[in-house]
Tab-separated table of C-alpha atoms and ligand atoms in Angstrom:
chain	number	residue	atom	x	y	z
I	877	UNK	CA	2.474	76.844	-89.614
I	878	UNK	CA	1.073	79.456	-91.819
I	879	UNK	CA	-2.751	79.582	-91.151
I	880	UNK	CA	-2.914	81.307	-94.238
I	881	UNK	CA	-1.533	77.491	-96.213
I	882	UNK	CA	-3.878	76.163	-93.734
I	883	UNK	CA	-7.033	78.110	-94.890
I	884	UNK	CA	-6.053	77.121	-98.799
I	885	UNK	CA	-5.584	73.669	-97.762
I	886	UNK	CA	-8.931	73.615	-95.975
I	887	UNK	CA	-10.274	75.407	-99.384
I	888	UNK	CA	-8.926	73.122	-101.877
I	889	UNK	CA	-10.665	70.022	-99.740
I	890	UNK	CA	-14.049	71.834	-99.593
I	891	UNK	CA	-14.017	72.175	-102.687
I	892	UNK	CA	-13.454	69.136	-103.712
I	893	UNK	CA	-15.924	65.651	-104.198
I	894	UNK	CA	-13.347	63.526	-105.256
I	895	UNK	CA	-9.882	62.743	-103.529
I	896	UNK	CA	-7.074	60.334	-104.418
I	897	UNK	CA	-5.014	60.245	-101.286
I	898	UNK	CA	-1.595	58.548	-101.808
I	899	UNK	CA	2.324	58.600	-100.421
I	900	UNK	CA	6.064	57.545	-101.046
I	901	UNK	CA	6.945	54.100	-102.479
I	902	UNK	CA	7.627	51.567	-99.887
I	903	UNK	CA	5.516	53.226	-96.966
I	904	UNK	CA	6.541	53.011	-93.800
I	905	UNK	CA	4.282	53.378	-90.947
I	906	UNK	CA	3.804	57.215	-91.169
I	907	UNK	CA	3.428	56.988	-95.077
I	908	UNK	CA	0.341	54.327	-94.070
I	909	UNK	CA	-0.833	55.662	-90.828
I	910	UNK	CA	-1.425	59.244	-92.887
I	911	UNK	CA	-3.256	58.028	-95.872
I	912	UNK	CA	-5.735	55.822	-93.307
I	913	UNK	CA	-6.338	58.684	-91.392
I	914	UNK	CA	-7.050	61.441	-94.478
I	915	UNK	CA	-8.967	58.575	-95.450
I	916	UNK	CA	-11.331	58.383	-92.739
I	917	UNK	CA	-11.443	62.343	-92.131
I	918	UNK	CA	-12.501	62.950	-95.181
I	919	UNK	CA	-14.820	60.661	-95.675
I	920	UNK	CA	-16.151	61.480	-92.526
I	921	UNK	CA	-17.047	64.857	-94.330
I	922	UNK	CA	-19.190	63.288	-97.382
I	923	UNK	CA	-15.903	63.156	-99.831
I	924	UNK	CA	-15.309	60.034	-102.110
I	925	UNK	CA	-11.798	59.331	-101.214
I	926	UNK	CA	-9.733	56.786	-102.517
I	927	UNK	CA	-6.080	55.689	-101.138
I	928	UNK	CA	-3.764	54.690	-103.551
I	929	UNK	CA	-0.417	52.916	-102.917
I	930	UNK	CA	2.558	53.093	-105.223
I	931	UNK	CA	4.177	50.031	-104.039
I	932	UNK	CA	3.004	47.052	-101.432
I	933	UNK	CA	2.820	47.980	-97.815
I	934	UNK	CA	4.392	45.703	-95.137
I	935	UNK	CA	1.798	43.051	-94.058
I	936	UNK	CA	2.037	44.545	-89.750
I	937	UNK	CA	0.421	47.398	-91.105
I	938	UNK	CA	-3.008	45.698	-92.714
I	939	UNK	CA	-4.962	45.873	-90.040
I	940	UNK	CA	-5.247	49.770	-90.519
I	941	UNK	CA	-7.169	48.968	-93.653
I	942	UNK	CA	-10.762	47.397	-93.732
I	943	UNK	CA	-10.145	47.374	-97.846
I	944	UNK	CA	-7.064	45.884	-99.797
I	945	UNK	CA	-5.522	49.780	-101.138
I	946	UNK	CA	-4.791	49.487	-104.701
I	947	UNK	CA	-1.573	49.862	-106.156
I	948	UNK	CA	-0.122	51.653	-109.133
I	949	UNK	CA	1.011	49.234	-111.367
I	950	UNK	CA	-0.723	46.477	-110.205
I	951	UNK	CA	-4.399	46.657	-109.645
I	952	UNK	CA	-4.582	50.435	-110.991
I	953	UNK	CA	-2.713	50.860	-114.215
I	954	UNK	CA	-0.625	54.557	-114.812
I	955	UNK	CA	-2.910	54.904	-118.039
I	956	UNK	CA	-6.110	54.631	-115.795
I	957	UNK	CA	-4.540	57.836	-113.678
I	958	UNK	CA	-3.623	59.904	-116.843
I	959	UNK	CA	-6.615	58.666	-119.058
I	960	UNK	CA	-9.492	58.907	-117.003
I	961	UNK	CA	-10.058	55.265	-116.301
I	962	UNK	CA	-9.758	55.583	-112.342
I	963	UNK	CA	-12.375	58.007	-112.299
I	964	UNK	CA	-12.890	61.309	-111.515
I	965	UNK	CA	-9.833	63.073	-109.264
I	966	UNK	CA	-10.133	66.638	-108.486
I	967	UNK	CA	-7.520	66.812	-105.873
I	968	UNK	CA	-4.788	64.717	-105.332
I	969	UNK	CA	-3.368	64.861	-101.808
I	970	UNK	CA	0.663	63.628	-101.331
I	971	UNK	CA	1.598	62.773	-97.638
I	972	UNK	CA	5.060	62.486	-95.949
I	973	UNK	CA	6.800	63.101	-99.210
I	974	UNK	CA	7.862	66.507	-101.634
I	975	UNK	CA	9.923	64.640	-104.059
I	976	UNK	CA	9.144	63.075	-107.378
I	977	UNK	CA	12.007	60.739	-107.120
I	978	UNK	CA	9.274	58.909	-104.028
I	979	UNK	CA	6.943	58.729	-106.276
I	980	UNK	CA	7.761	56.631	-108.961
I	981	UNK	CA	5.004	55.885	-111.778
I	982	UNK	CA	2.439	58.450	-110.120
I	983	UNK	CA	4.936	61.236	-111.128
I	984	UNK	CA	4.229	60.497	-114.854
I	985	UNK	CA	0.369	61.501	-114.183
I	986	UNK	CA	1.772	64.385	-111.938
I	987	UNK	CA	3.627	66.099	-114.332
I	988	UNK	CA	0.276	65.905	-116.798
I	989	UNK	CA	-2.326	67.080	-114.883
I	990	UNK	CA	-4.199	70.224	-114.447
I	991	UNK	CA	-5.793	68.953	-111.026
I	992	UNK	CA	-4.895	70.145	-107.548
I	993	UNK	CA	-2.293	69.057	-105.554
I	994	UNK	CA	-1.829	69.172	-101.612
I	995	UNK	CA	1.700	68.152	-99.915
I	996	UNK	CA	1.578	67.124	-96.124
I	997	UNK	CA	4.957	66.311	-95.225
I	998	UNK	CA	7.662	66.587	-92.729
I	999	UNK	CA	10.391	66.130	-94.894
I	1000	UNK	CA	13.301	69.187	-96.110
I	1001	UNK	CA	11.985	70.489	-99.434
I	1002	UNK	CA	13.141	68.538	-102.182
I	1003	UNK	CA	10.647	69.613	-104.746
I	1004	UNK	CA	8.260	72.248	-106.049
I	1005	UNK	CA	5.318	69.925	-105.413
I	1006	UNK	CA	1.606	71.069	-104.445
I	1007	UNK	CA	-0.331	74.052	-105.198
I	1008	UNK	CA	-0.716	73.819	-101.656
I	1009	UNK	CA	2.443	72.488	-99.502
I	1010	UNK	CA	1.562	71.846	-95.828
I	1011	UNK	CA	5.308	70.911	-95.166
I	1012	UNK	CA	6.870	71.078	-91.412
I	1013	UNK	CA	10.710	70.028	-91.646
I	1014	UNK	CA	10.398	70.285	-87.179
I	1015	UNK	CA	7.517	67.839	-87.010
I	1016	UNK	CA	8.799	63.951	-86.007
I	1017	UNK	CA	6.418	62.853	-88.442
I	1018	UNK	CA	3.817	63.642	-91.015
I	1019	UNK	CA	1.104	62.595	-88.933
I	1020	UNK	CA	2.012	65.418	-86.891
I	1021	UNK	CA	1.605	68.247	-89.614
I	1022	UNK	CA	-1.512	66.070	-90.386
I	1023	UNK	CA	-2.987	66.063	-86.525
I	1024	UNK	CA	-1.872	69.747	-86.515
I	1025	UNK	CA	-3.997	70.568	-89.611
I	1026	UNK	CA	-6.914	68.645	-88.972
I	1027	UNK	CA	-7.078	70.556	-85.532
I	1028	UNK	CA	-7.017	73.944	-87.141
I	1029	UNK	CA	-10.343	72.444	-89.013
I	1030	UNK	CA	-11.820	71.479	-86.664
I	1031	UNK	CA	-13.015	68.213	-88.344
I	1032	UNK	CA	-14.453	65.195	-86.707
I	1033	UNK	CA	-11.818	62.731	-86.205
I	1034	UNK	CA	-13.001	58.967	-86.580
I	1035	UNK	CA	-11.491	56.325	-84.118
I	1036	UNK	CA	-9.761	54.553	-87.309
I	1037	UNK	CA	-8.149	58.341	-88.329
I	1038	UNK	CA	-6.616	58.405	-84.463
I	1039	UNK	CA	-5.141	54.444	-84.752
I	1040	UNK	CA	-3.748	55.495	-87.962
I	1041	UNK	CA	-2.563	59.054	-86.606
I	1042	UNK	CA	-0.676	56.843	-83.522
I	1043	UNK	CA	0.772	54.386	-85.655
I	1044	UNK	CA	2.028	57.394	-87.906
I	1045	UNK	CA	3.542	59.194	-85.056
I	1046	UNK	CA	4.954	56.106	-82.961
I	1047	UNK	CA	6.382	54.600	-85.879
I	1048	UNK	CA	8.133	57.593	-86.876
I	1049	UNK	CA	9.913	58.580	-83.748
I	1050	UNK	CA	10.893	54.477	-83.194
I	1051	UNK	CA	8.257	53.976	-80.548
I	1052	UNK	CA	8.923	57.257	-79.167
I	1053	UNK	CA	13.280	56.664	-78.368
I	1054	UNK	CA	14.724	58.435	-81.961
I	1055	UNK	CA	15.881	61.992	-81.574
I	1056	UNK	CA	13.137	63.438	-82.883
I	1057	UNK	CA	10.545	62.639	-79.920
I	1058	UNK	CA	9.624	65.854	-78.893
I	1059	UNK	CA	6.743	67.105	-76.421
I	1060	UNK	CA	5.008	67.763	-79.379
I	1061	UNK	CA	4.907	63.770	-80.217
I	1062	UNK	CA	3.567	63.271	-76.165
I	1063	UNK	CA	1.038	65.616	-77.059
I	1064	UNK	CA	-0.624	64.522	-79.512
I	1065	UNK	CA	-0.294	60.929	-78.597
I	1066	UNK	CA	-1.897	61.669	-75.644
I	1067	UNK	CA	-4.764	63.650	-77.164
I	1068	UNK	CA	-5.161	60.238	-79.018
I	1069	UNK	CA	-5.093	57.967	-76.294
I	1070	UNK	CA	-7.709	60.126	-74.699
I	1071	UNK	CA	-9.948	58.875	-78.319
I	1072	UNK	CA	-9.571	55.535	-76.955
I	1073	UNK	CA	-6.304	54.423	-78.616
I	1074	UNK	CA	-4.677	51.632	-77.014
I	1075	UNK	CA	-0.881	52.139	-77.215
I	1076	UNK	CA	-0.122	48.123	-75.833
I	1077	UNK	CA	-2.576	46.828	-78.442
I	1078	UNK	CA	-0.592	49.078	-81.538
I	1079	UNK	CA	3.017	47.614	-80.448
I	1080	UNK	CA	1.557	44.125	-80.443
I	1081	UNK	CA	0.435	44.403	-83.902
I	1082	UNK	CA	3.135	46.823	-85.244
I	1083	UNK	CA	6.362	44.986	-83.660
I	1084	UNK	CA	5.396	41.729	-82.557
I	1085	UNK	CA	4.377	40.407	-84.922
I	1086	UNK	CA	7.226	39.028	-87.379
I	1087	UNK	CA	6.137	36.488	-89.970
I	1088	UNK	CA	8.846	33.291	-88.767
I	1089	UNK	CA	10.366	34.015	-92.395
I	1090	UNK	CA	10.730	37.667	-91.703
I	1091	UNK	CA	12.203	36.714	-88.400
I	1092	UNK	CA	14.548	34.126	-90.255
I	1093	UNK	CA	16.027	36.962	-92.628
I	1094	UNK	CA	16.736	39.228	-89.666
I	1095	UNK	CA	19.000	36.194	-87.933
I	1096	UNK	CA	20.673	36.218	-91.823
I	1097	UNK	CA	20.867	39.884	-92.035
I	1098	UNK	CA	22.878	39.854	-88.597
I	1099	UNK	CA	25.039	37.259	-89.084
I	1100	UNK	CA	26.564	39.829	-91.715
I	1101	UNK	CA	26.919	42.677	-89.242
I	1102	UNK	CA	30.508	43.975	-89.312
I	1103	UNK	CA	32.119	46.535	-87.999
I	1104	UNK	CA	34.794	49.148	-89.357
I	1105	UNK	CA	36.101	52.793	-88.487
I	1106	UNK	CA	36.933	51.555	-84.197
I	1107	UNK	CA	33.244	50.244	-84.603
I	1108	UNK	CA	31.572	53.579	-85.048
I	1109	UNK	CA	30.147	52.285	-88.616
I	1110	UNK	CA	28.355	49.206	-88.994
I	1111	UNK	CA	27.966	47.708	-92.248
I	1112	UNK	CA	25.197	44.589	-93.509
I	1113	UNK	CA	23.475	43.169	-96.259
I	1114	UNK	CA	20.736	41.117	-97.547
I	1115	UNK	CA	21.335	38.520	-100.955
I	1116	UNK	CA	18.771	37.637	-103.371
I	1117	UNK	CA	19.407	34.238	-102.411
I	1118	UNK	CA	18.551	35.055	-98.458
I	1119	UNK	CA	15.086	36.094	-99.771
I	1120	UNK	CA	14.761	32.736	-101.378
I	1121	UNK	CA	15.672	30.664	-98.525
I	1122	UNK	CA	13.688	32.390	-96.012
I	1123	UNK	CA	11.008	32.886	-97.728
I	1124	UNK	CA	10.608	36.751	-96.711
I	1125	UNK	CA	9.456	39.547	-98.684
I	1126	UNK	CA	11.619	42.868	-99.626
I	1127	UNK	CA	9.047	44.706	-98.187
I	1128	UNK	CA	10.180	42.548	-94.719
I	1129	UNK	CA	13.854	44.329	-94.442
I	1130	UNK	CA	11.693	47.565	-92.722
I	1131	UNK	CA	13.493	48.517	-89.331
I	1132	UNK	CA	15.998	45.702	-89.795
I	1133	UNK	CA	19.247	48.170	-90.078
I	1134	UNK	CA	18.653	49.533	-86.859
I	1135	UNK	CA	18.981	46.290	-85.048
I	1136	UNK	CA	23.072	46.793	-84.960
I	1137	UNK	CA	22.192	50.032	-83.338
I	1138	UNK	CA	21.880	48.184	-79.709
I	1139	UNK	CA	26.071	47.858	-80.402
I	1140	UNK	CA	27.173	50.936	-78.180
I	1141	UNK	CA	29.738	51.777	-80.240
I	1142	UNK	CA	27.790	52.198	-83.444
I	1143	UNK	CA	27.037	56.028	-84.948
I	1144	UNK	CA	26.159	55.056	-88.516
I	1145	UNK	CA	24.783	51.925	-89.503
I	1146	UNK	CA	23.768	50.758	-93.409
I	1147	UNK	CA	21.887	47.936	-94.747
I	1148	UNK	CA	22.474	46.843	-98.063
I	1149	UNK	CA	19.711	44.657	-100.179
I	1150	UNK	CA	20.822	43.020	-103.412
I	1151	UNK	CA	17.261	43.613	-105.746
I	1152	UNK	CA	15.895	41.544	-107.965
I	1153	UNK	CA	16.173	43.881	-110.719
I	1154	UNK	CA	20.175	44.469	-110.045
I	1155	UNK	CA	20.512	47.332	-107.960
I	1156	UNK	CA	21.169	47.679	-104.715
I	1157	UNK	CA	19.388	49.729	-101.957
I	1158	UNK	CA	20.956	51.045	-98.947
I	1159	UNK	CA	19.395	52.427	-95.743
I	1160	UNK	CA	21.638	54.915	-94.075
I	1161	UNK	CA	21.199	55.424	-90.339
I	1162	UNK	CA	23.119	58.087	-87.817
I	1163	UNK	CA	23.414	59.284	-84.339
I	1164	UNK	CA	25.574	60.597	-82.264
I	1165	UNK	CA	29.434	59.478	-81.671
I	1166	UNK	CA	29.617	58.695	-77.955
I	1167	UNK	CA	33.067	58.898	-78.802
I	1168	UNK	CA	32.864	62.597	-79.804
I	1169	UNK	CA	30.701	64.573	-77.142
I	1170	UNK	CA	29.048	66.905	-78.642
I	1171	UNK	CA	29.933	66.541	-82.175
I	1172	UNK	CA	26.801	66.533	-84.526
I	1173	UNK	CA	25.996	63.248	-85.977
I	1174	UNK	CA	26.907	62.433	-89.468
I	1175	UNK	CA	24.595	64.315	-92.409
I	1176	UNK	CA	23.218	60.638	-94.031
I	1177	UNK	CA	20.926	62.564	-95.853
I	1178	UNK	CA	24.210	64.220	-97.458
I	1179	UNK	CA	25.840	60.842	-98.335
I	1180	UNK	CA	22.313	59.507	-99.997
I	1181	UNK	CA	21.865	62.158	-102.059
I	1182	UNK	CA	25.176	62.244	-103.787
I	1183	UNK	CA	23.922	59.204	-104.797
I	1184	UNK	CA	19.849	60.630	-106.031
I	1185	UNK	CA	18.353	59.538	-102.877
I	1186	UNK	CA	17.562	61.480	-99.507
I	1187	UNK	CA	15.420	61.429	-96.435
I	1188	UNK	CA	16.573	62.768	-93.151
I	1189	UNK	CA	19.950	63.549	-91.680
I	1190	UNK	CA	19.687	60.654	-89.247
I	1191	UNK	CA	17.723	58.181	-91.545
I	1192	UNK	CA	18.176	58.066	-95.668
I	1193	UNK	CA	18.614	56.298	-98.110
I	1194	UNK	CA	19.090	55.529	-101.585
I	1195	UNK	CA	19.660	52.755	-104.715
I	1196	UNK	CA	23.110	51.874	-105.491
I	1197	UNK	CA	24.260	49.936	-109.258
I	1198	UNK	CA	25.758	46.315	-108.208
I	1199	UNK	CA	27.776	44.673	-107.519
I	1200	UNK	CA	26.891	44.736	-103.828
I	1201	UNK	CA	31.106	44.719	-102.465
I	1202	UNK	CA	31.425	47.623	-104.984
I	1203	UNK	CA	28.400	49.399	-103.487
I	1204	UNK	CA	29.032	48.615	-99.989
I	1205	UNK	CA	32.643	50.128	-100.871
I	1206	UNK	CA	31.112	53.426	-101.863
I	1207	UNK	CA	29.187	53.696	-98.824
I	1208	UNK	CA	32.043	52.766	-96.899
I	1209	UNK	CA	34.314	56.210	-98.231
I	1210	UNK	CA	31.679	58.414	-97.790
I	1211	UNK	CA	31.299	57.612	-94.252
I	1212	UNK	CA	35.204	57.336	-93.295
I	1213	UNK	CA	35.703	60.730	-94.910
I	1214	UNK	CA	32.627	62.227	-92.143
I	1215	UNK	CA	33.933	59.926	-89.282
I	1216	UNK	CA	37.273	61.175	-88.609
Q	2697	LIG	MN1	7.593	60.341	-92.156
């Protein structure tokens, strides 16, 4: 990284007294992990800092949180933001997200305001977002640009910054098996054990720990699983209805497409989920053909985006119109035209 975007982002947070730390809609555990640890850093320096969320967050990642985080919409109206009434903000820092279309609501503010922004993100450019953009496309996960940063600072970093660090990291790379774990990952995970993170304790509460309704709509979601293209793509879905008998949340589906991924044969892999409002939301997932050595998995990010979503090549996704056989049908081209 640029030391020179590292000594304006280390500016812009001197500078500032008050910081609204927020991320992408439906955070995952990097999106979370990140805004607990800014957080705690900064607050460990004297700022006021205030984590906002622009949708729930899944219940296994609570306990990161001493405080309920607000959320846009809900307990923090989008006139409070542009009018004034959430107080004084001036700088806003975005993690492990560039792109508007993540940021639903809190783009209307964005778009208005005069104050600072700062991007820390691992994800390919999607917009001109930031003054300052700490942005690392070869990082695993935004806690890694973050860890990165915060060690060319030199800033004290509080037990609760390292647990949310971790579960940024781990959660990112799959509990370390995904592609993208790198030395780099073992690196800093081990500078954080060495702060007195316990890994065993994290995996307890970050994947064992399904609700039994959450665990109920993951035997529905894979009694849906089907295979198509010599059983290289895997295709399921979630109904309304299976929401309603189980009892589950939305938020619950997290990680759930890339159960079919223990099926050998399986290179890409999508999840449909019929939402309340209509649409439907798909989470792409890729790796490797084991049929094909050597041949590059297959570009999801590509597929989601002619659609206005994104992500990564190997993990994207995006909202679909209903009805769900008509969406599932789109999918289903796109990927037979890239498997051949
Ligand atoms: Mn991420």
């Amino acid at each position: 990284m640029d030391s020179e975007v590292y000594r304006q982002a280390v500016a812009l947070i001197t500078e500032a007294k008050n910081i609204l730390v927020t991320t992408h809609t439906r955070p995952d555990g990097d999106a979370c992990g990140c805004v607990r640890a800014t957080t705690e850093v900064l607050r460990g320096l004297g700022k006021m800092v205030r984590p906002l969320l622009l949708s729930p967050m899944p219940d296994w990642y609570g306990f990161l949180f001493e405080e309920k985080v607000p959320i846009l919409g809900e307990e923090v109206p989008v006139e409070d933001l542009v009018g004034g009434g959430f107080g004084p903000i001036d700088l806003v820092i975005i993690v492990d997200t560039n792109s508007y279309s993540q940021l639903p609501r809190f783009e209307t503010y964005l778009k208005q305001t005069t104050t600072p922004v700062l991007v820390i993100d691992h994800h390919v450019a999607a917009d001109p977002l930031g003054r300052v953009r700490i942005v690392d496309e070869t990082a695993a996960a935004a806690g890694l640009v973050l860890y990165d940063f915060l060690q060319y600072a030199g800033w004290p970093i509080p037990r609760q910054a390292a647990e949310g660090l971790f579960v940024a990291v781990s959660t990112d790379t799959g509990w370390f098996h995904l592609r993208n774990t790198d030395s780099r990952v073992f690196r800093c995970c081990a500078d954080l054990i060495d702060m007195g993170i316990e890994p065993n304790d994290l995996y307890r509460k970050l994947y064992e720990s399904f609700s039994y309704p959450r665990f109920q709509l993951m035997v529905a979601l894979l009694t849906t699983v089907e295979l198509h293209l010599g059983g290289r793509y895997a295709s399921q879905y979630l109904r309304r209805a299976d929401f309603a008998r189980t009892g589950a949340a939305y938020r619950d589906t997290e990680n759930l497409v890339n159960e079919c991924q223990r099926i050998g044969s399986v290179s890409v892999a999508a999840l449909f989920v019929e939402l309340k409002d209509g649409r439907i939301r798909c989470s792409l997932r890729s790796r490797p053909d084991t049929r094909r050595p050597g041949a590059p998995a297959v570009d999801v990010n590509e597929i989601a985006r002619r659609f206005g979503g994104g992500g990564h090549k190997m993990a994207s996704g995006t909202y679909l119109p209903s009805p769900l056989e008509q969406a599932m049908q789109l999918i289903y081209d796109e990927v037979a035209r890239r498997l051949v």
